[in-house]
Short mmCIF file of C-alpha atoms and ligand atoms in Angstrom, two decimals:
data_model
loop_
_atom_site.label_atom_id
_atom_site.label_comp_id
_atom_site.label_asym_id
_atom_site.label_seq_id
_atom_site.Cartn_x
_atom_site.Cartn_y
_atom_site.Cartn_z
CA MET A 1 98.06 129.33 51.17
CA THR A 2 95.45 131.69 52.60
CA ALA A 3 95.15 132.01 56.36
CA ILE A 4 92.37 130.00 58.00
CA ALA A 5 89.59 132.08 59.56
CA LEU A 6 89.37 132.23 63.32
CA PRO A 7 86.60 133.65 65.47
CA ALA A 8 87.17 136.99 67.21
CA THR A 9 88.50 136.71 70.78
CA GLU A 10 85.77 139.16 71.81
CA ASP A 11 83.11 136.66 70.68
CA LEU A 12 84.87 133.80 72.45
CA ARG A 13 84.99 135.88 75.64
CA ALA A 14 81.25 136.54 75.40
CA ARG A 15 80.63 132.85 74.78
CA ALA A 16 82.69 131.88 77.85
CA ARG A 17 80.88 134.49 79.95
CA ALA A 18 77.46 133.15 78.87
CA CYS A 19 78.40 129.53 79.70
CA LEU A 20 79.79 130.51 83.08
CA ASP A 21 76.66 132.56 83.85
CA ARG A 22 74.34 129.67 83.00
CA ILE A 23 76.38 127.34 85.21
CA GLY A 24 76.33 129.93 88.00
CA VAL A 25 80.07 130.62 88.21
CA GLU A 26 81.12 133.94 89.61
CA VAL A 27 84.44 134.56 87.96
CA PRO A 28 87.03 135.58 90.59
CA GLU A 29 88.52 138.43 88.59
CA GLY A 30 92.08 139.49 89.30
CA ASP A 31 95.47 139.39 87.69
CA ASP A 32 97.19 136.37 89.24
CA LEU A 33 96.55 134.18 86.22
CA TYR A 34 94.85 134.47 82.85
CA ALA A 35 92.23 132.27 81.27
CA ARG A 36 93.46 132.00 77.70
CA THR A 37 92.00 130.42 74.61
CA PRO A 38 94.24 128.45 72.25
CA VAL A 39 91.63 129.09 69.54
CA THR A 40 93.10 132.57 69.01
CA GLY A 41 95.93 132.34 71.53
CA GLU A 42 94.61 135.36 73.40
CA ASP A 43 93.57 136.02 76.98
CA LEU A 44 89.90 135.84 77.98
CA PHE A 45 89.90 136.99 81.61
CA GLY A 46 92.32 137.81 84.38
CA LEU A 47 91.67 135.74 87.49
CA LYS A 48 92.48 135.74 91.16
CA GLY A 49 94.66 132.72 91.92
CA SER A 50 95.69 130.82 95.00
CA GLY A 51 99.15 130.55 96.51
CA ALA A 52 100.54 128.22 99.14
CA ALA A 53 98.51 129.82 101.97
CA GLU A 54 95.20 129.32 100.14
CA ALA A 55 96.18 125.76 99.27
CA GLU A 56 96.98 125.12 102.94
CA ALA A 57 93.56 126.48 103.95
CA ALA A 58 91.91 124.29 101.31
CA VAL A 59 93.63 121.18 102.67
CA ALA A 60 92.60 122.14 106.22
CA ALA A 61 88.95 122.57 105.13
CA ALA A 62 88.94 119.30 103.21
CA HIS A 63 90.51 117.51 106.14
CA GLU A 64 87.89 118.90 108.53
CA ALA A 65 85.10 117.82 106.16
CA PHE A 66 86.62 114.36 105.87
CA LEU A 67 86.05 113.79 109.58
CA THR A 68 82.28 114.02 108.91
CA TRP A 69 82.10 112.67 105.37
CA ARG A 70 83.83 109.37 106.20
CA SER A 71 80.96 108.41 108.57
CA ILE A 72 78.17 108.99 106.04
CA PRO A 73 77.09 105.65 104.53
CA ALA A 74 78.57 105.15 101.07
CA PRO A 75 75.18 104.85 99.28
CA ARG A 76 74.23 108.26 100.78
CA ARG A 77 77.52 109.66 99.50
CA GLY A 78 76.50 108.28 96.12
CA GLU A 79 73.47 110.60 96.17
CA LEU A 80 75.81 113.58 95.94
CA VAL A 81 77.50 112.11 92.87
CA ARG A 82 74.15 111.25 91.31
CA ARG A 83 73.01 114.86 91.64
CA PHE A 84 76.33 116.07 90.27
CA GLY A 85 75.91 113.78 87.24
CA GLU A 86 72.43 115.21 86.64
CA LEU A 87 73.77 118.77 86.72
CA VAL A 88 76.52 117.81 84.27
CA ARG A 89 73.86 116.40 81.92
CA GLU A 90 71.91 119.68 82.16
CA HIS A 91 75.02 121.70 81.30
CA HIS A 92 76.56 119.25 78.81
CA GLY A 93 76.76 121.88 76.05
CA ASP A 94 78.12 124.67 78.25
CA LEU A 95 80.81 122.45 79.72
CA ALA A 96 81.78 121.25 76.25
CA ASP A 97 81.99 124.88 75.08
CA LEU A 98 84.35 125.74 77.92
CA ILE A 99 86.55 122.75 77.04
CA THR A 100 86.72 123.87 73.42
CA LEU A 101 87.45 127.43 74.53
CA GLU A 102 90.26 126.53 76.90
CA ALA A 103 91.73 123.27 75.58
CA GLY A 104 90.90 123.80 71.88
CA LYS A 105 89.14 120.45 71.42
CA ILE A 106 86.78 120.07 68.48
CA ARG A 107 83.08 119.94 69.32
CA SER A 108 82.50 116.19 69.27
CA GLU A 109 85.61 115.53 71.36
CA ALA A 110 84.62 118.20 73.89
CA TYR A 111 81.14 116.65 74.11
CA GLY A 112 82.82 113.28 74.48
CA GLU A 113 84.92 114.52 77.36
CA VAL A 114 81.77 115.70 79.18
CA GLN A 115 80.17 112.32 78.40
CA GLU A 116 83.13 110.74 80.17
CA ILE A 117 82.22 112.77 83.31
CA ILE A 118 78.61 111.55 83.11
CA ASP A 119 79.75 107.95 82.62
CA ILE A 120 82.14 107.95 85.56
CA ALA A 121 79.50 109.64 87.74
CA ASP A 122 77.04 106.85 86.90
CA TYR A 123 79.74 104.31 87.58
CA ALA A 124 80.57 105.88 90.96
CA VAL A 125 76.90 105.94 92.00
CA GLY A 126 76.69 102.18 91.38
CA LEU A 127 80.02 101.68 93.11
CA SER A 128 78.69 103.44 96.21
CA ARG A 129 76.70 100.25 96.87
CA GLN A 130 79.52 97.87 95.96
CA LEU A 131 82.55 98.72 98.09
CA TYR A 132 82.97 95.06 98.92
CA GLY A 133 85.64 93.35 100.96
CA ARG A 134 86.63 89.69 100.90
CA VAL A 135 85.93 87.01 103.46
CA ILE A 136 89.01 84.82 103.74
CA ALA A 137 89.22 81.23 105.07
CA SER A 138 90.97 81.31 108.41
CA GLU A 139 93.42 78.55 109.28
CA ARG A 140 92.06 78.53 112.85
CA ALA A 141 88.84 76.89 114.00
CA GLY A 142 86.15 79.28 115.22
CA HIS A 143 87.81 82.28 113.52
CA ARG A 144 86.59 84.51 110.79
CA MET A 145 88.88 86.66 108.67
CA ALA A 146 87.66 89.47 106.44
CA GLU A 147 88.69 92.70 104.79
CA THR A 148 86.96 96.02 105.30
CA TRP A 149 87.56 99.10 103.16
CA HIS A 150 87.54 102.51 104.79
CA PRO A 151 87.81 106.08 103.50
CA LEU A 152 91.38 107.25 103.11
CA GLY A 153 91.39 111.02 103.70
CA VAL A 154 92.00 114.06 101.54
CA VAL A 155 92.78 113.33 97.89
CA GLY A 156 94.89 115.96 96.11
CA ILE A 157 94.09 115.99 92.40
CA ILE A 158 96.61 117.54 90.04
CA SER A 159 95.24 117.52 86.50
CA ALA A 160 96.51 118.43 83.04
CA PHE A 161 95.15 120.75 80.34
CA ASN A 162 94.33 118.07 77.78
CA PHE A 163 91.53 116.37 79.73
CA PRO A 164 90.74 119.32 81.97
CA ALA A 165 87.43 118.00 83.30
CA ALA A 166 87.13 114.22 82.76
CA VAL A 167 90.36 113.27 84.52
CA TRP A 168 89.32 115.31 87.55
CA ALA A 169 85.92 113.58 87.47
CA TRP A 170 87.49 110.10 87.32
CA ASN A 171 89.21 110.89 90.57
CA ALA A 172 86.60 113.11 92.20
CA THR A 173 83.48 110.98 91.75
CA VAL A 174 85.14 107.73 92.84
CA ALA A 175 86.99 109.38 95.76
CA LEU A 176 83.76 111.01 97.00
CA VAL A 177 81.79 107.76 97.13
CA CYS A 178 84.78 106.15 98.82
CA GLY A 179 84.37 108.76 101.61
CA ASP A 180 87.34 110.95 100.73
CA THR A 181 87.36 114.70 100.30
CA LEU A 182 89.13 116.63 97.54
CA VAL A 183 91.50 119.45 96.84
CA TRP A 184 91.90 120.03 93.11
CA LYS A 185 94.77 121.86 91.49
CA PRO A 186 93.93 121.98 87.77
CA SER A 187 96.29 123.03 85.02
CA GLU A 188 96.84 126.79 85.00
CA LEU A 189 95.83 126.63 81.34
CA THR A 190 92.23 125.58 82.07
CA PRO A 191 90.85 127.57 85.03
CA LEU A 192 87.36 128.25 83.61
CA ILE A 193 86.27 124.64 83.06
CA SER A 194 87.64 123.89 86.54
CA LEU A 195 85.54 126.68 88.06
CA ALA A 196 82.50 125.31 86.22
CA CYS A 197 82.96 121.69 87.39
CA ASP A 198 83.66 122.87 90.93
CA ARG A 199 80.52 125.05 90.89
CA LEU A 200 78.32 122.14 89.77
CA LEU A 201 79.74 119.93 92.49
CA ALA A 202 79.14 122.73 95.02
CA ARG A 203 75.53 123.00 93.86
CA ALA A 204 75.05 119.24 94.22
CA ALA A 205 76.63 119.34 97.69
CA GLU A 206 74.35 122.20 98.79
CA GLU A 207 71.28 120.36 97.52
CA VAL A 208 72.05 117.05 99.23
CA GLY A 209 73.37 118.70 102.39
CA ALA A 210 76.95 117.45 102.12
CA PRO A 211 79.64 119.33 104.12
CA ALA A 212 80.89 122.29 102.08
CA GLY A 213 84.56 121.44 102.62
CA ILE A 214 84.36 118.10 100.79
CA HIS A 215 85.84 119.76 97.71
CA ARG A 216 88.16 122.69 97.24
CA LEU A 217 89.62 124.19 94.09
CA VAL A 218 92.98 125.93 94.10
CA LEU A 219 93.76 127.93 91.00
CA GLY A 220 97.43 128.38 91.28
CA GLY A 221 100.88 127.49 90.16
CA ARG A 222 103.71 125.48 91.54
CA GLU A 223 103.39 126.53 95.20
CA SER A 224 99.80 125.32 95.50
CA GLY A 225 100.73 122.01 93.86
CA GLU A 226 103.68 121.67 96.22
CA GLN A 227 101.39 122.19 99.19
CA LEU A 228 99.35 119.16 98.12
CA VAL A 229 102.50 117.14 97.54
CA ASP A 230 104.09 117.90 100.90
CA ASP A 231 101.09 118.22 103.24
CA PRO A 232 100.78 115.05 105.39
CA ARG A 233 97.00 115.55 105.57
CA VAL A 234 96.78 114.77 101.85
CA ALA A 235 96.58 110.98 101.96
CA LEU A 236 96.66 110.42 98.20
CA VAL A 237 98.08 112.62 95.47
CA SER A 238 96.58 111.69 92.12
CA ALA A 239 98.61 113.47 89.47
CA THR A 240 98.22 113.48 85.70
CA GLY A 241 100.85 115.11 83.54
CA SER A 242 104.36 114.68 82.22
CA THR A 243 106.85 112.08 83.39
CA ARG A 244 109.04 115.02 84.48
CA MET A 245 106.30 116.21 86.84
CA GLY A 246 105.79 112.66 88.16
CA ARG A 247 109.49 112.27 88.81
CA SER A 248 109.30 115.18 91.21
CA VAL A 249 105.88 114.42 92.76
CA GLY A 250 106.35 110.65 93.29
CA PRO A 251 109.46 110.64 95.50
CA ARG A 252 108.30 113.69 97.52
CA VAL A 253 104.99 112.09 98.43
CA ALA A 254 106.72 108.75 99.09
CA ALA A 255 109.19 110.49 101.43
CA ARG A 256 106.29 111.29 103.76
CA PHE A 257 104.75 107.82 103.18
CA GLY A 258 101.81 109.33 101.32
CA ARG A 259 100.22 107.51 98.40
CA THR A 260 100.34 108.49 94.76
CA LEU A 261 98.35 107.59 91.70
CA LEU A 262 100.43 108.69 88.73
CA GLU A 263 99.18 108.98 85.14
CA LEU A 264 102.21 110.23 83.24
CA GLY A 265 103.56 110.19 79.71
CA GLY A 266 102.70 107.77 76.96
CA ASN A 267 104.45 106.83 73.73
CA ASN A 268 101.90 104.47 72.34
CA ALA A 269 102.28 102.13 69.42
CA ALA A 270 100.03 100.07 67.16
CA ILE A 271 101.20 97.05 65.22
CA VAL A 272 99.64 96.49 61.80
CA THR A 273 99.98 92.85 60.78
CA PRO A 274 99.60 91.29 57.32
CA SER A 275 96.09 90.06 58.12
CA ALA A 276 94.86 93.47 59.39
CA ASP A 277 91.57 94.74 58.00
CA LEU A 278 92.88 98.01 56.57
CA ASP A 279 89.41 99.55 56.25
CA LEU A 280 89.11 99.28 60.02
CA THR A 281 92.77 100.02 60.77
CA LEU A 282 92.96 103.28 58.85
CA PRO A 283 90.29 105.36 60.62
CA SER A 284 91.36 103.93 63.99
CA VAL A 285 94.95 105.00 63.36
CA VAL A 286 94.02 108.46 62.06
CA PHE A 287 91.80 109.22 65.07
CA ALA A 288 94.34 107.90 67.57
CA SER A 289 97.22 109.91 66.11
CA ALA A 290 95.66 113.14 64.83
CA GLY A 291 92.58 113.34 67.10
CA THR A 292 92.79 115.94 69.89
CA ALA A 293 95.67 117.33 67.78
CA GLY A 294 97.79 114.49 69.20
CA GLN A 295 97.43 115.87 72.71
CA ARG A 296 96.23 112.76 74.55
CA CYS A 297 98.44 110.69 76.78
CA THR A 298 96.93 107.77 74.84
CA ALA A 299 97.68 109.32 71.43
CA LEU A 300 99.21 106.97 68.87
CA ARG A 301 102.74 108.02 68.06
CA ARG A 302 104.33 104.89 66.58
CA LEU A 303 102.85 102.70 63.87
CA ILE A 304 104.74 99.44 63.47
CA VAL A 305 103.72 98.03 60.10
CA HIS A 306 104.56 94.65 58.60
CA ARG A 307 106.82 95.05 55.58
CA ASP A 308 104.25 93.28 53.35
CA VAL A 309 101.48 95.81 54.04
CA VAL A 310 103.38 99.05 54.40
CA ASP A 311 103.07 99.90 50.70
CA SER A 312 99.31 99.44 50.66
CA LEU A 313 98.73 101.24 53.98
CA LEU A 314 101.02 104.25 53.65
CA PRO A 315 99.48 105.95 50.59
CA ARG A 316 96.03 105.65 52.18
CA LEU A 317 97.36 106.98 55.48
CA THR A 318 99.11 109.99 53.99
CA ALA A 319 96.06 110.76 51.82
CA ALA A 320 93.83 110.69 54.91
CA PHE A 321 96.25 113.01 56.75
CA GLU A 322 96.33 115.40 53.80
CA ARG A 323 92.54 115.68 53.87
CA LEU A 324 92.28 116.38 57.63
CA PRO A 325 90.53 119.72 58.13
CA VAL A 326 92.66 121.81 60.52
CA GLY A 327 91.16 124.97 61.99
CA ASP A 328 88.69 126.64 64.31
CA PRO A 329 87.54 123.88 66.66
CA PHE A 330 84.07 125.43 66.89
CA ALA A 331 83.57 125.20 63.12
CA GLU A 332 81.54 122.34 61.72
CA GLY A 333 83.77 119.83 59.96
CA THR A 334 87.05 120.70 61.71
CA LEU A 335 88.82 117.56 62.89
CA VAL A 336 92.07 119.05 64.16
CA GLY A 337 91.96 122.11 66.40
CA PRO A 338 94.84 124.14 67.77
CA LEU A 339 97.73 123.01 69.91
CA ILE A 340 97.44 124.36 73.42
CA SER A 341 100.16 127.00 72.77
CA PRO A 342 103.10 127.72 70.46
CA ALA A 343 105.44 125.70 72.75
CA PRO A 344 104.30 122.21 71.63
CA LEU A 345 104.46 123.40 68.03
CA ALA A 346 108.12 124.26 68.59
CA SER A 347 108.67 120.83 70.22
CA MET A 348 107.01 119.14 67.25
CA GLN A 349 109.16 121.03 64.77
CA ASP A 350 112.25 120.23 66.80
CA ALA A 351 111.28 116.52 66.83
CA LEU A 352 110.77 116.63 63.04
CA ALA A 353 114.17 118.22 62.53
CA ARG A 354 115.84 115.62 64.75
CA VAL A 355 114.13 112.64 63.16
CA THR A 356 115.00 113.95 59.68
CA ALA A 357 118.63 114.25 60.75
CA ASP A 358 118.38 110.61 61.88
CA GLY A 359 117.34 109.57 58.37
CA GLY A 360 113.57 109.86 58.80
CA LYS A 361 111.41 111.13 55.95
CA VAL A 362 108.43 113.42 56.55
CA LEU A 363 105.72 112.02 54.25
CA VAL A 364 103.06 114.57 55.04
CA GLY A 365 102.33 117.47 57.39
CA GLY A 366 104.37 119.25 60.01
CA GLU A 367 103.77 122.74 58.61
CA ARG A 368 102.32 125.49 60.75
CA VAL A 369 98.90 126.51 59.49
CA GLU A 370 98.70 130.23 58.86
CA THR A 371 96.09 132.09 60.93
CA GLY A 372 97.41 135.64 60.78
CA THR A 373 98.38 135.55 64.45
CA ALA A 374 101.54 134.25 66.12
CA SER A 375 99.80 133.50 69.40
CA ALA A 376 97.66 130.64 68.04
CA ALA A 377 99.37 127.36 67.08
CA TYR A 378 97.75 125.27 64.37
CA VAL A 379 99.71 122.56 62.62
CA ARG A 380 99.17 119.93 59.96
CA PRO A 381 99.43 116.45 61.53
CA ALA A 382 102.58 114.73 60.34
CA VAL A 383 103.52 111.21 59.27
CA VAL A 384 107.21 110.33 59.29
CA ARG A 385 108.79 107.15 57.97
CA ILE A 386 111.84 105.98 59.92
CA GLU A 387 113.71 102.69 60.09
CA GLY A 388 114.03 101.69 63.75
CA HIS A 389 113.96 103.66 66.97
CA THR A 390 116.08 106.73 67.44
CA GLU A 391 116.27 108.85 70.59
CA VAL A 392 113.52 111.25 69.50
CA VAL A 393 111.12 108.42 68.62
CA ARG A 394 111.46 107.07 72.14
CA GLU A 395 110.45 110.45 73.62
CA GLU A 396 106.89 111.69 74.08
CA THR A 397 106.19 114.65 71.78
CA PHE A 398 102.75 115.98 72.72
CA ALA A 399 101.61 116.88 69.20
CA PRO A 400 100.09 115.19 66.11
CA LEU A 401 103.16 113.32 65.00
CA LEU A 402 103.10 109.69 63.83
CA TYR A 403 106.28 107.70 63.22
CA VAL A 404 105.91 104.74 60.86
CA LEU A 405 108.32 101.86 61.37
CA THR A 406 108.41 98.45 59.66
CA TYR A 407 108.91 94.90 60.92
CA ASP A 408 109.30 91.36 59.65
CA THR A 409 108.43 89.09 62.59
CA LEU A 410 105.85 89.56 65.33
CA GLU A 411 108.58 89.10 67.91
CA GLU A 412 110.46 92.02 66.40
CA ALA A 413 107.29 94.15 66.33
CA ILE A 414 106.55 93.46 70.02
CA ALA A 415 110.16 94.23 70.94
CA LEU A 416 109.86 97.59 69.15
CA GLN A 417 106.49 98.34 70.76
CA ASN A 418 108.02 97.74 74.20
CA ASP A 419 111.30 99.53 73.51
CA VAL A 420 110.29 102.89 74.98
CA PRO A 421 110.45 104.18 78.57
CA GLN A 422 106.66 104.68 78.71
CA GLY A 423 104.00 101.95 78.95
CA LEU A 424 100.47 103.32 78.68
CA SER A 425 98.49 102.02 75.71
CA SER A 426 99.10 99.70 72.78
CA SER A 427 97.21 98.07 69.90
CA ILE A 428 97.51 95.33 67.36
CA PHE A 429 95.49 95.19 64.16
CA THR A 430 95.13 91.58 63.11
CA ARG A 431 92.63 88.90 62.13
CA ASP A 432 94.97 86.18 63.32
CA GLN A 433 93.91 85.01 66.77
CA ARG A 434 97.34 83.65 67.60
CA GLU A 435 98.95 87.04 67.01
CA ALA A 436 96.27 88.78 69.08
CA GLU A 437 96.71 86.37 71.99
CA VAL A 438 100.51 86.60 71.93
CA PHE A 439 100.24 90.40 71.99
CA MET A 440 97.99 90.25 75.07
CA SER A 441 100.09 87.57 76.80
CA ALA A 442 102.90 87.94 79.32
CA VAL A 443 105.44 88.09 76.49
CA GLY A 444 103.39 90.61 74.52
CA SER A 445 102.79 94.30 75.12
CA ASP A 446 104.16 95.64 78.41
CA CYS A 447 101.55 98.44 78.57
CA GLY A 448 98.67 98.97 80.97
CA MET A 449 96.19 98.92 78.10
CA VAL A 450 96.44 96.35 75.32
CA ASN A 451 93.91 96.51 72.48
CA VAL A 452 93.07 94.35 69.48
CA ASN A 453 91.59 96.04 66.40
CA VAL A 454 90.96 99.17 68.50
CA GLY A 455 93.16 102.30 68.55
CA THR A 456 95.30 103.30 71.51
CA SER A 457 93.14 106.24 72.61
CA GLY A 458 89.54 106.62 73.67
CA ALA A 459 89.43 104.15 76.56
CA GLU A 460 86.09 103.50 78.27
CA ILE A 461 85.79 104.43 81.96
CA GLY A 462 84.72 100.91 83.01
CA GLY A 463 88.25 99.55 82.70
CA ALA A 464 91.25 100.44 84.85
CA PHE A 465 93.07 103.29 83.11
CA GLY A 466 96.81 103.73 83.42
CA GLY A 467 100.16 102.28 82.51
CA GLU A 468 103.53 100.90 83.48
CA LYS A 469 107.15 102.05 83.51
CA GLU A 470 107.50 105.85 83.18
CA THR A 471 103.73 106.15 82.82
CA GLY A 472 103.76 105.83 86.59
CA GLY A 473 101.85 102.63 87.43
CA GLY A 474 98.62 104.30 88.60
CA ARG A 475 95.16 103.01 87.71
CA ALA A 476 92.08 105.23 87.76
CA CYS A 477 88.43 104.79 86.62
CA GLY A 478 86.65 101.45 86.76
CA SER A 479 87.42 97.82 87.61
CA ASP A 480 88.96 97.74 91.10
CA ALA A 481 90.76 101.11 90.74
CA TRP A 482 88.64 102.37 93.66
CA HIS A 483 90.98 100.46 96.00
CA ALA A 484 93.50 103.29 95.54
CA TYR A 485 91.09 105.71 97.21
CA MET A 486 90.47 103.59 100.32
CA ARG A 487 92.46 101.92 103.06
CA ARG A 488 92.10 98.22 103.75
CA THR A 489 91.80 96.65 107.17
CA THR A 490 92.20 92.92 107.75
CA ASN A 491 89.85 91.80 110.52
CA VAL A 492 90.23 88.56 112.46
CA VAL A 493 87.44 87.55 114.84
CA ASN A 494 87.70 84.63 117.26
CA TYR A 495 84.15 83.45 117.96
CA SER A 496 85.30 80.27 119.78
CA ALA A 497 86.10 80.02 123.46
CA GLU A 498 89.66 78.85 122.75
CA VAL A 499 92.94 80.64 122.16
CA ALA A 500 94.40 79.46 118.88
CA LEU A 501 97.64 80.97 117.61
CA ALA A 502 98.38 81.05 113.91
CA GLN A 503 101.15 78.83 112.56
CA ASN A 504 100.27 76.20 115.25
CA ILE A 505 102.37 78.02 117.85
CA ASN A 506 101.97 76.84 121.45
CA PHE A 507 102.57 79.50 124.08
CA LEU A 508 101.60 79.30 127.75
C1 UN1 B 1 94.60 111.64 78.89
O1 UN1 B 1 94.99 111.91 77.76
O2 UN1 B 1 95.18 112.11 79.90
O3 UN1 B 1 91.56 107.02 76.69
C2 UN1 B 1 93.38 110.85 79.18
C3 UN1 B 1 91.48 108.19 76.35
C4 UN1 B 1 90.62 109.10 77.20
C5 UN1 B 1 91.40 109.68 78.31
C6 UN1 B 1 92.74 110.24 77.98
N1 UN1 B 1 89.51 108.34 77.70
O4 UN1 B 1 92.04 108.63 75.36
#
């Protein structure tokens, strides 16, 4: 097979430079860390990074700014986010380019990620006028009981490479209208898009006259992340990444009675029932498993197919996988871009070797795609048939790898779907309302997100996003997820002239 053509790193560097210039980013050049592109696997720029001392200063500045920001009325705080959303709209293409350059996403997915920033910004602006509390019936005459929501403090955001901008925006826009200030530690793999988002927020803050310290970016490694985890001034640590990372962050923040919002690993499944509309199921499954080169926490990794439909679905599925264009994510028509680095390719190949040893059969894909360079990692998305769960199937492999399992009864399918340590997203494809309802009921899927005739990935920002078990339990985005970014007070007011103790207690 001939090697696929990749653009020259020199051209990608010029493209990154032009986007950053238009956004107004001054690249802090240095040699602490390197902006790298998975498109060719080569470095773009050397950057100055931050260590623990810079992270400490960032927390101090954000804490100082919080003391002012918390008193600004929420709808005024919303004006900052509105302006930020406008700037993101103006730079939609440049931001998408930077995401493709650093995370390797294909064009439409990179545009989609920026759209997610715009959507959550709009949502947060509306929310800035809807931070409601409840009024609760008091058991005492002449008393009123109510809840008030107040800003929480500094929010430390630790984000991953795969959604390098949107996941930050979910946290940042909602936290800002809630009256919190931010310190962001992005993945070391995506510094340029982080600089760009931070610059646009800084511009919005300058224009609306918000305190400069309301947001700080720390481009650094472990020590800067640890500063956010251990600093008591960071009221909430919102961390997205692996379960391994969450296992270390969660208990450390809890030990100082800080709050966490954890979005960790997924190992998502879809059940395909005998009544499934296969014309709808097929594209949904292919996007969820091979889209973003399998590098979403919501990616579909297990397809649990009824024994009666497996023979009609599988040939169509493998044919669709065979046709998937893998290559330069900037090129028109590419559907599968690179993996972030050679490491996940090695993990994928290791998983394939293990599942084969367990009796699994690779039906399609899994081969590295030749590019003429060892530093870039392109792979053909794989489908593997396996009977039942083995250890490797229960692990999260962050790559385009789909295990196909079969079932006979819905009960068995649900048990399989739930038989993994993670609990993020799940789907059922069915036209049978009973099956759909059972799947969404208390004895159905144990995930945070439960879909019917919709794939596991690509959630809208209006819902609460997150999952159970080793996924960490956090909820970000819409619905009432904003509660995580505020503290609640319960207020009781006695407007009578009498003393009335609760629980009918008489005293004095
Ligand atoms: C992630 O992979 O960390 O639901 C986030 C989705 C996207 C977000 C994924 N809206 O797939």
